[in-house]
Amino acid sequence: MHSSALSQFDIAAILVVASALLGWFNHQFLKLPHVIGLTVMGALGAILLMVGNYFIPGITLDDWVAETLQQLNFTETLLQGMLSFLLFAGALHVDLDRLKVAWLPVLLLSTVGVVVSTLLVGGAMWAIGLMLDLPIVPIWYFVFGALIAPTDPVSVLGVLREEDVPLSLQSAVAGESLFNDGVGIVVFTILLGAAVTGADFSLGEGARLFAIEAGGGALVGLGIGWVGYRALASMDEYVLEVLITLAVVMGGYALCSNLHISGPLAMAVAGLLIGNQGVTYAMSDVTRDYVIKFWELVDEVLNSVLFLLIGLEIIAVVPGADDFAFGLVAIPVTLIARAIGIAVSTRTIPGAQLQEKGASRVLWWGGLRGGISIALALSLPPGETRELILAATFAAVLFSVLVQRATLGRLIAKLKEEHAPAVEPGVEATRH
């Protein structure tokens, strides 16, 4: 007998076809921004399936979808597959010269900002958990704080491409979004290890592990980026040069996974190196055109599938009263923690201040959460704690995608009107 289970190719085909059909429907009728439309339709589809199964128990499509998504393994698909391509594609378009100008605020936002947000969210949700009498061991609140703290580069860089972001904010927003997810994943991994083993969390040990994972990832990214750059500079054959960039991404990320260091940080560093030095000095005009367009297409296709998956994955959450309440309060808590994290990162050290009026508001409202947070939440061990954290994660992410992302353009336009002399619009969100 043949197994009824779908192959990985079957699942990929279903997701690509669904993304194409729903993307066409949204373009023709709903007219929503592409990723918002896919997220909305995915979420509505999951909810309708669950409601249909409740009223007509004979319908088991929701079970089939849930089993298919479980077979796909969203966490592994994103963190061990899609993320490497998305981060490299995003970093490829960031101007390193602009990033150097804002290096201090970017460094502080992607490190101090993540740690401050993790602590604030963890502490606030712990207090709320005590009020709701939730059966959660305290360290798990900080695990949630870590997974929800970083902004999602997939979401943020998408906004930068679509909105006329002020020139003075481009490097800060792009740089933070590229690096803070890697930092957030490292902090999450350290806290999760302590939570699962029940060992006492040591700040010194945490700092040591952080230095190894984050520093190692950055060094590997620099190394593979340099090797890729030298290979690109040694020839003028666009097909082979596109293949070399693929080898840098896939081989580099696999190497980091086996060395237990940060693959996301490695991809950010390698993408910056090849997107600046490689594009400028190692590629002909023809090769440059093919490489940039290839990675733009990869980015757009994977973005479409990712945001459809974010909507569909809501089928994994069946909220009870406690889950709903915990998820609802997670929205203002994460927003407030984000605001404080930005203030601490940009106003406490000389030279880290953002001079433009309204810059902090753009960073705050543009601090979108996305697939990375959901992937980390889905990776938690089964149990009541996981269900509560999942509910809070989905609430924060859906609010981020459906409300913050949808209104960010209006906020930017309003700031331009209010502070026209101080905040000049950039011609593009990226170099290329």
mmCIF file of N, CA, C and O in Angstrom, residues 384-416:
data_model
loop_
_atom_site.group_PDB
_atom_site.id
_atom_site.type_symbol
_atom_site.label_atom_id
_atom_site.label_comp_id
_atom_site.label_asym_id
_atom_site.label_seq_id
_atom_site.Cartn_x
_atom_site.Cartn_y
_atom_site.Cartn_z
ATOM 1 N N GLU A 384 0.924 22.947 28.550
ATOM 2 C CA GLU A 384 0.096 24.123 28.747
ATOM 3 C C GLU A 384 0.898 25.416 28.596
ATOM 4 O O GLU A 384 0.392 26.419 28.078
ATOM 5 N N THR A 385 2.153 25.403 29.029
ATOM 6 C CA THR A 385 2.992 26.587 28.893
ATOM 7 C C THR A 385 3.172 26.955 27.424
ATOM 8 O O THR A 385 3.077 28.122 27.037
ATOM 9 N N ARG A 386 3.406 25.955 26.589
ATOM 10 C CA ARG A 386 3.566 26.201 25.145
ATOM 11 C C ARG A 386 2.307 26.820 24.561
ATOM 12 O O ARG A 386 2.380 27.758 23.748
ATOM 13 N N GLU A 387 1.131 26.320 24.956
ATOM 14 C CA GLU A 387 -0.117 26.838 24.404
ATOM 15 C C GLU A 387 -0.310 28.311 24.773
ATOM 16 O O GLU A 387 -0.744 29.123 23.958
ATOM 17 N N LEU A 388 0.010 28.665 26.006
ATOM 18 C CA LEU A 388 -0.120 30.057 26.437
ATOM 19 C C LEU A 388 0.854 30.965 25.681
ATOM 20 O O LEU A 388 0.485 32.054 25.226
ATOM 21 N N ILE A 389 2.103 30.514 25.542
ATOM 22 C CA ILE A 389 3.102 31.319 24.834
ATOM 23 C C ILE A 389 2.748 31.426 23.351
ATOM 24 O O ILE A 389 2.937 32.484 22.730
ATOM 25 N N LEU A 390 2.229 30.349 22.764
ATOM 26 C CA LEU A 390 1.793 30.391 21.370
ATOM 27 C C LEU A 390 0.700 31.434 21.168
ATOM 28 O O LEU A 390 0.726 32.208 20.198
ATOM 29 N N ALA A 391 -0.275 31.451 22.080
ATOM 30 C CA ALA A 391 -1.371 32.410 21.969
ATOM 31 C C ALA A 391 -0.846 33.846 22.037
ATOM 32 O O ALA A 391 -1.240 34.714 21.254
ATOM 33 N N ALA A 392 0.073 34.098 22.968
ATOM 34 C CA ALA A 392 0.645 35.435 23.105
ATOM 35 C C ALA A 392 1.469 35.806 21.873
ATOM 36 O O ALA A 392 1.425 36.954 21.395
ATOM 37 N N THR A 393 2.207 34.840 21.332
ATOM 38 C CA THR A 393 3.042 35.107 20.156
ATOM 39 C C THR A 393 2.190 35.440 18.939
ATOM 40 O O THR A 393 2.458 36.404 18.215
ATOM 41 N N PHE A 394 1.154 34.630 18.701
ATOM 42 C CA PHE A 394 0.286 34.884 17.554
ATOM 43 C C PHE A 394 -0.425 36.226 17.689
ATOM 44 O O PHE A 394 -0.589 36.950 16.700
ATOM 45 N N ALA A 395 -0.850 36.587 18.893
ATOM 46 C CA ALA A 395 -1.521 37.872 19.091
ATOM 47 C C ALA A 395 -0.584 39.017 18.721
ATOM 48 O O ALA A 395 -0.961 39.939 17.983
ATOM 49 N N ALA A 396 0.656 38.975 19.220
ATOM 50 C CA ALA A 396 1.618 40.042 18.947
ATOM 51 C C ALA A 396 1.992 40.099 17.469
ATOM 52 O O ALA A 396 2.107 41.180 16.883
ATOM 53 N N VAL A 397 2.190 38.934 16.852
ATOM 54 C CA VAL A 397 2.597 38.892 15.442
ATOM 55 C C VAL A 397 1.472 39.362 14.528
ATOM 56 O O VAL A 397 1.691 40.163 13.606
ATOM 57 N N LEU A 398 0.260 38.874 14.750
ATOM 58 C CA LEU A 398 -0.855 39.282 13.892
ATOM 59 C C LEU A 398 -1.144 40.777 14.028
ATOM 60 O O LEU A 398 -1.432 41.454 13.038
ATOM 61 N N PHE A 399 -1.062 41.307 15.244
ATOM 62 C CA PHE A 399 -1.234 42.753 15.418
ATOM 63 C C PHE A 399 -0.133 43.495 14.658
ATOM 64 O O PHE A 399 -0.384 44.515 14.003
ATOM 65 N N SER A 400 1.075 42.969 14.731
ATOM 66 C CA SER A 400 2.211 43.596 14.059
ATOM 67 C C SER A 400 2.017 43.633 12.544
ATOM 68 O O SER A 400 2.194 44.669 11.901
ATOM 69 N N VAL A 401 1.633 42.494 11.968
ATOM 70 C CA VAL A 401 1.493 42.390 10.518
ATOM 71 C C VAL A 401 0.265 43.141 10.017
ATOM 72 O O VAL A 401 0.326 43.886 9.029
ATOM 73 N N LEU A 402 -0.875 42.954 10.694
ATOM 74 C CA LEU A 402 -2.142 43.479 10.189
ATOM 75 C C LEU A 402 -2.401 44.932 10.562
ATOM 76 O O LEU A 402 -3.128 45.633 9.857
ATOM 77 N N VAL A 403 -1.819 45.406 11.664
ATOM 78 C CA VAL A 403 -2.072 46.784 12.107
ATOM 79 C C VAL A 403 -0.837 47.663 11.898
ATOM 80 O O VAL A 403 -0.882 48.671 11.194
ATOM 81 N N GLN A 404 0.291 47.269 12.505
ATOM 82 C CA GLN A 404 1.479 48.112 12.413
ATOM 83 C C GLN A 404 1.980 48.239 10.974
ATOM 84 O O GLN A 404 2.263 49.344 10.503
ATOM 85 N N ARG A 405 2.097 47.114 10.290
ATOM 86 C CA ARG A 405 2.605 47.156 8.921
ATOM 87 C C ARG A 405 1.662 47.921 8.007
ATOM 88 O O ARG A 405 2.094 48.655 7.110
ATOM 89 N N ALA A 406 0.371 47.759 8.221
ATOM 90 C CA ALA A 406 -0.610 48.416 7.363
ATOM 91 C C ALA A 406 -0.634 49.927 7.559
ATOM 92 O O ALA A 406 -1.023 50.677 6.652
ATOM 93 N N THR A 407 -0.248 50.400 8.734
ATOM 94 C CA THR A 407 -0.341 51.830 9.034
ATOM 95 C C THR A 407 1.014 52.533 9.078
ATOM 96 O O THR A 407 1.065 53.745 9.276
ATOM 97 N N LEU A 408 2.099 51.786 8.881
ATOM 98 C CA LEU A 408 3.428 52.389 8.964
ATOM 99 C C LEU A 408 3.636 53.457 7.899
ATOM 100 O O LEU A 408 4.231 54.507 8.152
ATOM 101 N N GLY A 409 3.142 53.210 6.705
ATOM 102 C CA GLY A 409 3.276 54.191 5.633
ATOM 103 C C GLY A 409 2.618 55.508 5.975
ATOM 104 O O GLY A 409 3.161 56.592 5.685
ATOM 105 N N ARG A 410 1.445 55.440 6.613
ATOM 106 C CA ARG A 410 0.751 56.670 6.997
ATOM 107 C C ARG A 410 1.524 57.418 8.076
ATOM 108 O O ARG A 410 1.566 58.647 8.094
ATOM 109 N N LEU A 411 2.130 56.665 9.001
ATOM 110 C CA LEU A 411 2.938 57.300 10.040
ATOM 111 C C LEU A 411 4.129 58.039 9.421
ATOM 112 O O LEU A 411 4.423 59.185 9.787
ATOM 113 N N ILE A 412 4.801 57.391 8.471
ATOM 114 C CA ILE A 412 5.951 58.015 7.817
ATOM 115 C C ILE A 412 5.515 59.279 7.075
ATOM 116 O O ILE A 412 6.176 60.320 7.138
ATOM 117 N N ALA A 413 4.387 59.191 6.355
ATOM 118 C CA ALA A 413 3.892 60.359 5.621
ATOM 119 C C ALA A 413 3.561 61.511 6.571
ATOM 120 O O ALA A 413 3.862 62.682 6.281
ATOM 121 N N LYS A 414 2.971 61.163 7.709
ATOM 122 C CA LYS A 414 2.629 62.197 8.685
ATOM 123 C C LYS A 414 3.878 62.865 9.239
ATOM 124 O O LYS A 414 3.930 64.098 9.411
ATOM 125 N N LEU A 415 4.901 62.078 9.520
ATOM 126 C CA LEU A 415 6.151 62.637 10.045
ATOM 127 C C LEU A 415 6.838 63.527 9.014
ATOM 128 O O LEU A 415 7.453 64.539 9.366
ATOM 129 N N LYS A 416 6.748 63.167 7.749
ATOM 130 C CA LYS A 416 7.329 64.006 6.702
ATOM 131 C C LYS A 416 6.647 65.375 6.661
ATOM 132 O O LYS A 416 7.299 66.405 6.465
#
